[in-house]
GROMACS .gro file of C-alpha atoms in nm:
model
  297
    1MET     CA    1  14.672  10.774   8.746
    2ASN     CA    2  14.632  10.416   8.627
    3THR     CA    3  14.777  10.401   8.276
    4LEU     CA    4  15.130  10.395   8.139
    5ASP     CA    5  15.019  10.601   7.839
    6ILE     CA    6  15.085  10.905   8.054
    7LEU     CA    7  15.455  10.827   8.014
    8LEU     CA    8  15.434  10.878   7.639
    9LYS     CA    9  15.266  11.215   7.688
   10LYS     CA   10  15.513  11.327   7.952
   11ALA     CA   11  15.820  11.218   7.756
   12ASN     CA   12  15.681  11.394   7.447
   13SER     CA   13  15.641  11.718   7.642
   14LEU     CA   14  16.008  11.723   7.745
   15GLU     CA   15  16.323  11.800   7.551
   16LYS     CA   16  16.404  11.506   7.324
   17LYS     CA   17  16.651  11.267   7.493
   18ARG     CA   18  16.936  11.076   7.328
   19LEU     CA   19  16.921  10.699   7.381
   20ALA     CA   20  17.215  10.458   7.352
   21VAL     CA   21  17.113  10.095   7.290
   22ALA     CA   22  17.371   9.826   7.372
   23VAL     CA   23  17.354   9.521   7.140
   24ALA     CA   24  17.054   9.629   6.938
   25GLU     CA   25  17.007   9.324   6.714
   26ASP     CA   26  16.673   9.224   6.869
   27SER     CA   27  16.339   9.261   6.697
   28GLU     CA   28  16.135   9.377   6.999
   29VAL     CA   29  16.404   9.626   7.101
   30LEU     CA   30  16.428   9.770   6.751
   31LYS     CA   31  16.049   9.794   6.722
   32ALA     CA   32  16.030   9.987   7.048
   33VAL     CA   33  16.317  10.219   6.959
   34TYR     CA   34  16.170  10.278   6.612
   35GLU     CA   35  15.832  10.373   6.761
   36ALA     CA   36  15.991  10.598   7.025
   37VAL     CA   37  16.187  10.780   6.754
   38ASN     CA   38  15.872  10.821   6.543
   39LEU     CA   39  15.681  10.956   6.843
   40GLY     CA   40  15.949  11.221   6.888
   41ILE     CA   41  16.046  11.099   7.236
   42ILE     CA   42  16.410  11.023   7.157
   43THR     CA   43  16.691  11.016   6.910
   44ALA     CA   44  16.873  10.682   6.904
   45LYS     CA   45  17.226  10.560   6.860
   46ILE     CA   46  17.227  10.182   6.838
   47TYR     CA   47  17.537   9.975   6.909
   48GLY     CA   48  17.597   9.623   6.783
   49ASN     CA   49  17.677   9.408   6.482
   50GLU     CA   50  17.554   9.626   6.195
   51VAL     CA   51  17.498   9.336   5.957
   52ASN     CA   52  17.278   9.157   6.212
   53ILE     CA   53  17.095   9.477   6.304
   54ARG     CA   54  17.005   9.540   5.942
   55LYS     CA   55  16.892   9.180   5.895
   56VAL     CA   56  16.658   9.205   6.196
   57ALA     CA   57  16.529   9.541   6.079
   58GLU     CA   58  16.461   9.418   5.725
   59LYS     CA   59  16.283   9.108   5.849
   60ASN     CA   60  16.054   9.322   6.069
   61ASN     CA   61  16.004   9.613   5.826
   62ILE     CA   62  16.182   9.858   6.056
   63ASP     CA   63  16.322  10.170   5.890
   64LEU     CA   64  16.664  10.254   6.038
   65LYS     CA   65  16.720  10.581   5.853
   66HIS     CA   66  16.654  10.795   6.162
   67MET     CA   67  16.883  10.589   6.386
   68GLU     CA   68  17.261  10.613   6.400
   69ILE     CA   69  17.432  10.273   6.392
   70LYS     CA   70  17.767  10.214   6.563
   71ASN     CA   71  17.915   9.886   6.445
   72VAL     CA   72  18.064   9.695   6.742
   73GLU     CA   73  18.066   9.318   6.704
   74ASP     CA   74  18.187   9.208   7.049
   75GLU     CA   75  17.904   9.226   7.306
   76ALA     CA   76  18.118   9.328   7.603
   77GLN     CA   77  18.287   9.601   7.398
   78CYS     CA   78  17.948   9.706   7.267
   79ALA     CA   79  17.818   9.758   7.622
   80LEU     CA   80  18.131   9.950   7.714
   81GLU     CA   81  18.104  10.178   7.409
   82ALA     CA   82  17.741  10.255   7.488
   83VAL     CA   83  17.826  10.334   7.851
   84LYS     CA   84  18.121  10.552   7.749
   85SER     CA   85  17.888  10.753   7.526
   86ILE     CA   86  17.685  10.841   7.837
   87ARG     CA   87  17.995  10.934   8.036
   88ASP     CA   88  18.122  11.152   7.751
   89GLY     CA   89  17.791  11.336   7.714
   90GLU     CA   90  17.707  11.197   7.369
   91ASN     CA   91  17.387  11.029   7.492
   92ASP     CA   92  17.147  11.087   7.781
   93PHE     CA   93  17.036  10.740   7.886
   94LEU     CA   94  17.102  10.374   7.822
   95MET     CA   95  16.904  10.067   7.714
   96LYS     CA   96  16.989   9.699   7.737
   97GLY     CA   97  16.946   9.513   7.412
   98LYS     CA   98  17.022   9.148   7.336
   99LEU     CA   99  17.284   9.082   7.602
  100ASN     CA  100  17.297   8.952   7.957
  101THR     CA  101  17.227   9.203   8.232
  102ALA     CA  102  17.555   9.110   8.402
  103ASP     CA  103  17.751   9.207   8.090
  104LEU     CA  104  17.585   9.546   8.078
  105LEU     CA  105  17.637   9.606   8.449
  106ARG     CA  106  18.008   9.528   8.421
  107ALA     CA  107  18.031   9.820   8.182
  108VAL     CA  108  17.811  10.043   8.400
  109LEU     CA  109  18.034   9.970   8.702
  110HIS     CA  110  18.365   9.987   8.510
  111LYS     CA  111  18.626  10.167   8.723
  112GLU     CA  112  18.745  10.393   8.443
  113TYR     CA  113  18.447  10.430   8.211
  114GLY     CA  114  18.153  10.347   8.435
  115ILE     CA  115  17.856  10.565   8.525
  116ARG     CA  116  17.775  10.462   8.881
  117LYS     CA  117  17.641  10.747   9.094
  118ASN     CA  118  17.474  10.621   9.414
  119ASP     CA  119  17.582  10.349   9.655
  120THR     CA  120  17.274  10.151   9.556
  121LEU     CA  121  17.172  10.064   9.201
  122SER     CA  122  16.825   9.912   9.196
  123HIS     CA  123  16.555   9.811   8.955
  124VAL     CA  124  16.205   9.958   8.952
  125MET     CA  125  15.917   9.812   8.755
  126VAL     CA  126  15.594  10.005   8.703
  127TYR     CA  127  15.285   9.791   8.638
  128GLN     CA  128  14.952   9.882   8.488
  129VAL     CA  129  14.744   9.612   8.656
  130PRO     CA  130  14.392   9.562   8.512
  131ASN     CA  131  14.223   9.512   8.850
  132TYR     CA  132  14.421   9.764   9.059
  133HIS     CA  133  14.306  10.123   9.092
  134LYS     CA  134  14.641  10.287   9.012
  135LEU     CA  135  14.988  10.215   8.884
  136LEU     CA  136  15.197   9.982   9.100
  137PHE     CA  137  15.572  10.018   9.150
  138LEU     CA  138  15.771   9.704   9.233
  139THR     CA  139  16.128   9.705   9.364
  140ASP     CA  140  16.376   9.540   9.360
  141GLY     CA  141  16.326   9.234   9.143
  142GLY     CA  142  16.623   9.281   8.915
  143MET     CA  143  16.939   9.406   9.084
  144VAL     CA  144  17.006   9.367   9.457
  145THR     CA  145  16.987   8.997   9.541
  146PHE     CA  146  16.947   8.989   9.920
  147PRO     CA  147  16.934   9.351  10.041
  148GLU     CA  148  17.019   9.444  10.398
  149LEU     CA  149  16.842   9.727  10.580
  150LYS     CA  150  17.077   9.996  10.448
  151ASP     CA  151  17.028   9.866  10.095
  152LYS     CA  152  16.652   9.883  10.134
  153VAL     CA  153  16.677  10.249  10.231
  154GLY     CA  154  16.860  10.315   9.903
  155ILE     CA  155  16.612  10.103   9.709
  156ILE     CA  156  16.321  10.303   9.850
  157ASN     CA  157  16.486  10.636   9.770
  158ASN     CA  158  16.554  10.519   9.414
  159ALA     CA  159  16.190  10.417   9.376
  160LEU     CA  160  16.076  10.756   9.501
  161SER     CA  161  16.277  10.923   9.225
  162VAL     CA  162  16.076  10.719   8.972
  163CYS     CA  163  15.748  10.808   9.143
  164LYS     CA  164  15.828  11.176   9.086
  165ALA     CA  165  15.799  11.120   8.710
  166PHE     CA  166  15.432  11.040   8.774
  167ASN     CA  167  15.379  11.343   9.002
  168ILE     CA  168  15.298  11.122   9.301
  169GLU     CA  169  15.351  11.363   9.588
  170THR     CA  170  15.370  11.121   9.883
  171PRO     CA  171  15.403  10.761   9.764
  172LYS     CA  172  15.275  10.489   9.994
  173VAL     CA  173  15.540  10.219  10.038
  174ALA     CA  174  15.449   9.869  10.155
  175ALA     CA  175  15.747   9.681  10.300
  176LEU     CA  176  15.643   9.325  10.217
  177ALA     CA  177  15.690   9.010  10.419
  178ALA     CA  178  15.506   8.679  10.455
  179ILE     CA  179  15.325   8.795  10.770
  180GLU     CA  180  15.207   9.120  10.928
  181ASN     CA  181  15.377   9.078  11.266
  182VAL     CA  182  15.743   9.120  11.358
  183ASN     CA  183  15.915   8.786  11.401
  184THR     CA  184  16.284   8.791  11.486
  185LYS     CA  185  16.330   8.464  11.296
  186MET     CA  186  16.212   8.637  10.977
  187GLN     CA  187  16.454   8.918  10.895
  188SER     CA  188  16.219   9.068  10.636
  189THR     CA  189  15.967   9.151  10.912
  190VAL     CA  190  16.236   9.313  11.128
  191ASP     CA  191  16.363   9.521  10.835
  192ALA     CA  192  16.009   9.625  10.740
  193ALA     CA  193  15.929   9.746  11.092
  194SER     CA  194  16.262   9.930  11.107
  195LEU     CA  195  16.193  10.107  10.779
  196ALA     CA  196  15.848  10.211  10.898
  197MET     CA  197  15.997  10.355  11.219
  198MET     CA  198  16.276  10.531  11.028
  199ASN     CA  199  16.010  10.690  10.810
  200LYS     CA  200  15.810  10.808  11.112
  201ARG     CA  201  16.126  10.965  11.259
  202GLY     CA  202  16.211  11.147  10.937
  203GLN     CA  203  16.511  10.933  10.842
  204ILE     CA  204  16.340  10.839  10.516
  205LYS     CA  205  16.148  11.133  10.373
  206GLY     CA  206  15.897  11.198  10.099
  207CYS     CA  207  15.677  10.893  10.148
  208ILE     CA  208  15.468  10.690  10.391
  209ILE     CA  209  15.613  10.349  10.478
  210ASP     CA  210  15.434  10.070  10.659
  211GLY     CA  211  15.535   9.714  10.726
  212PRO     CA  212  15.559   9.434  10.764
  213LEU     CA  213  15.264   9.386  10.530
  214ALA     CA  214  15.174   9.069  10.347
  215PHE     CA  215  15.103   9.112   9.977
  216ASP     CA  216  14.726   9.084  10.014
  217ASN     CA  217  14.716   9.354  10.283
  218ALA     CA  218  14.923   9.590  10.072
  219ILE     CA  219  14.693   9.583   9.771
  220ASN     CA  220  14.352   9.484   9.914
  221LEU     CA  221  14.183   9.686  10.187
  222GLU     CA  222  13.926   9.417  10.265
  223ALA     CA  223  14.201   9.164  10.330
  224ALA     CA  224  14.371   9.411  10.564
  225LYS     CA  225  14.047   9.479  10.752
  226HIS     CA  226  13.978   9.106  10.785
  227LYS     CA  227  14.320   9.061  10.949
  228GLY     CA  228  14.276   9.367  11.170
  229VAL     CA  229  14.553   9.563  10.998
  230VAL     CA  230  14.510   9.939  11.044
  231SER     CA  231  14.736  10.125  10.804
  232GLN     CA  232  14.752  10.427  10.572
  233VAL     CA  233  14.922  10.205  10.316
  234ALA     CA  234  14.708   9.890  10.327
  235GLY     CA  235  14.495   9.849  10.015
  236ASP     CA  236  14.641  10.161   9.859
  237ALA     CA  237  15.013  10.093   9.812
  238ASP     CA  238  15.202  10.274   9.538
  239VAL     CA  239  15.534  10.097   9.595
  240LEU     CA  240  15.587   9.733   9.683
  241LEU     CA  241  15.926   9.682   9.847
  242VAL     CA  242  16.009   9.312   9.824
  243PRO     CA  243  16.241   9.129  10.067
  244ASN     CA  244  16.473   8.992   9.796
  245ILE     CA  245  16.523   8.957   9.422
  246GLU     CA  246  16.356   8.615   9.403
  247CYS     CA  247  16.036   8.749   9.553
  248GLY     CA  248  16.042   9.052   9.323
  249ASN     CA  249  16.105   8.840   9.015
  250MET     CA  250  15.817   8.606   9.095
  251VAL     CA  251  15.568   8.879   9.189
  252GLY     CA  252  15.655   9.070   8.873
  253LYS     CA  253  15.611   8.770   8.645
  254CYS     CA  254  15.283   8.681   8.813
  255LEU     CA  255  15.159   9.035   8.748
  256THR     CA  256  15.260   9.001   8.383
  257TYR     CA  257  15.152   8.647   8.300
  258PHE     CA  258  14.860   8.585   8.538
  259ALA     CA  259  14.721   8.936   8.583
  260GLY     CA  260  14.785   9.053   8.225
  261SER     CA  261  14.972   9.364   8.336
  262VAL     CA  262  15.161   9.601   8.109
  263SER     CA  263  15.489   9.728   8.251
  264ALA     CA  264  15.791   9.954   8.222
  265GLY     CA  265  16.127   9.902   8.392
  266VAL     CA  266  16.445  10.094   8.465
  267ILE     CA  267  16.756  10.072   8.678
  268VAL     CA  268  16.814  10.384   8.887
  269GLY     CA  269  17.111  10.496   9.093
  270ALA     CA  270  17.350  10.541   8.799
  271LYS     CA  271  17.428  10.875   8.634
  272CYS     CA  272  17.137  10.810   8.399
  273PRO     CA  273  16.835  10.580   8.384
  274ILE     CA  274  16.908  10.237   8.237
  275VAL     CA  275  16.616  10.086   8.049
  276LEU     CA  276  16.605   9.721   8.146
  277VAL     CA  277  16.318   9.478   8.103
  278SER     CA  278  16.304   9.106   8.040
  279ARG     CA  279  16.420   8.985   7.699
  280ALA     CA  280  16.080   8.814   7.675
  281ASP     CA  281  15.888   9.142   7.721
  282THR     CA  282  15.693   9.289   7.431
  283ALA     CA  283  15.787   9.588   7.218
  284LYS     CA  284  15.506   9.780   7.392
  285SER     CA  285  15.660   9.721   7.734
  286LYS     CA  286  15.999   9.823   7.599
  287LEU     CA  287  15.846  10.139   7.448
  288TYR     CA  288  15.694  10.233   7.784
  289SER     CA  289  16.033  10.166   7.945
  290ILE     CA  290  16.206  10.397   7.699
  291ALA     CA  291  15.947  10.665   7.775
  292LEU     CA  292  16.004  10.612   8.148
  293GLY     CA  293  16.379  10.652   8.104
  294ALA     CA  294  16.324  10.969   7.901
  295ALA     CA  295  16.082  11.107   8.164
  296ILE     CA  296  16.319  11.062   8.459
  297GLY     CA  297  16.648  11.116   8.274
   0.00000   0.00000   0.00000
């Protein structure tokens, strides 16, 4: 399974989901939503400044007749209205449009109207990497800044829920660090070894975890052999668990801009998937992300 096109097929085979888009006046967002609607994956209710939305749509030849527009001019209120529509059962999942992630998350975590479900909300990116033999899941490069051990357990479990959408029975999780040996001065190596032991003892189920593993060992078997690393995960990782958000952000952008990867991204741990990719990502990436949200929603 090495292509994100499978997401489009899977989402199309399921009951059509209702998407709420917060601050929709963005050309790449509207293109992706338009295509997802045309493919029969979703219905869409788009929130934002209606005048601006229509201007963007007209400029990009996007037909809005099959989308419902909710005119909300203030961005913070727009995010809150979109989130409330999820809580009230009007829509099934959420997408970030042209607003800051922090503004959307304030609405998601709102005490009265929010849709938080788990203790840990985390971001999962799925990459179709040209020179890797299967899809690669990266977490968490978008939500939890400096996760502690307990946070990493939640991040792994959230990632496993995304893997299920791809019918991966026992995902292989590489707990990344700069080196392969435990060094008490490098907390990421201690956490990685702890997670691997917790997995062996059945405290984290449904996957195989190994670590600490350096990035090359996780995705290249020859590199692992050269370093004497014996592992079920080495060279065949499904999930890359990064030590912190900075590492995840950099690895993800290297995969996109240096390796030419195509990707899809969602936040999990709320009451619904939240489609969230970089504002610089293409309409194609956003379409795959919508399909991912529909598939796991």
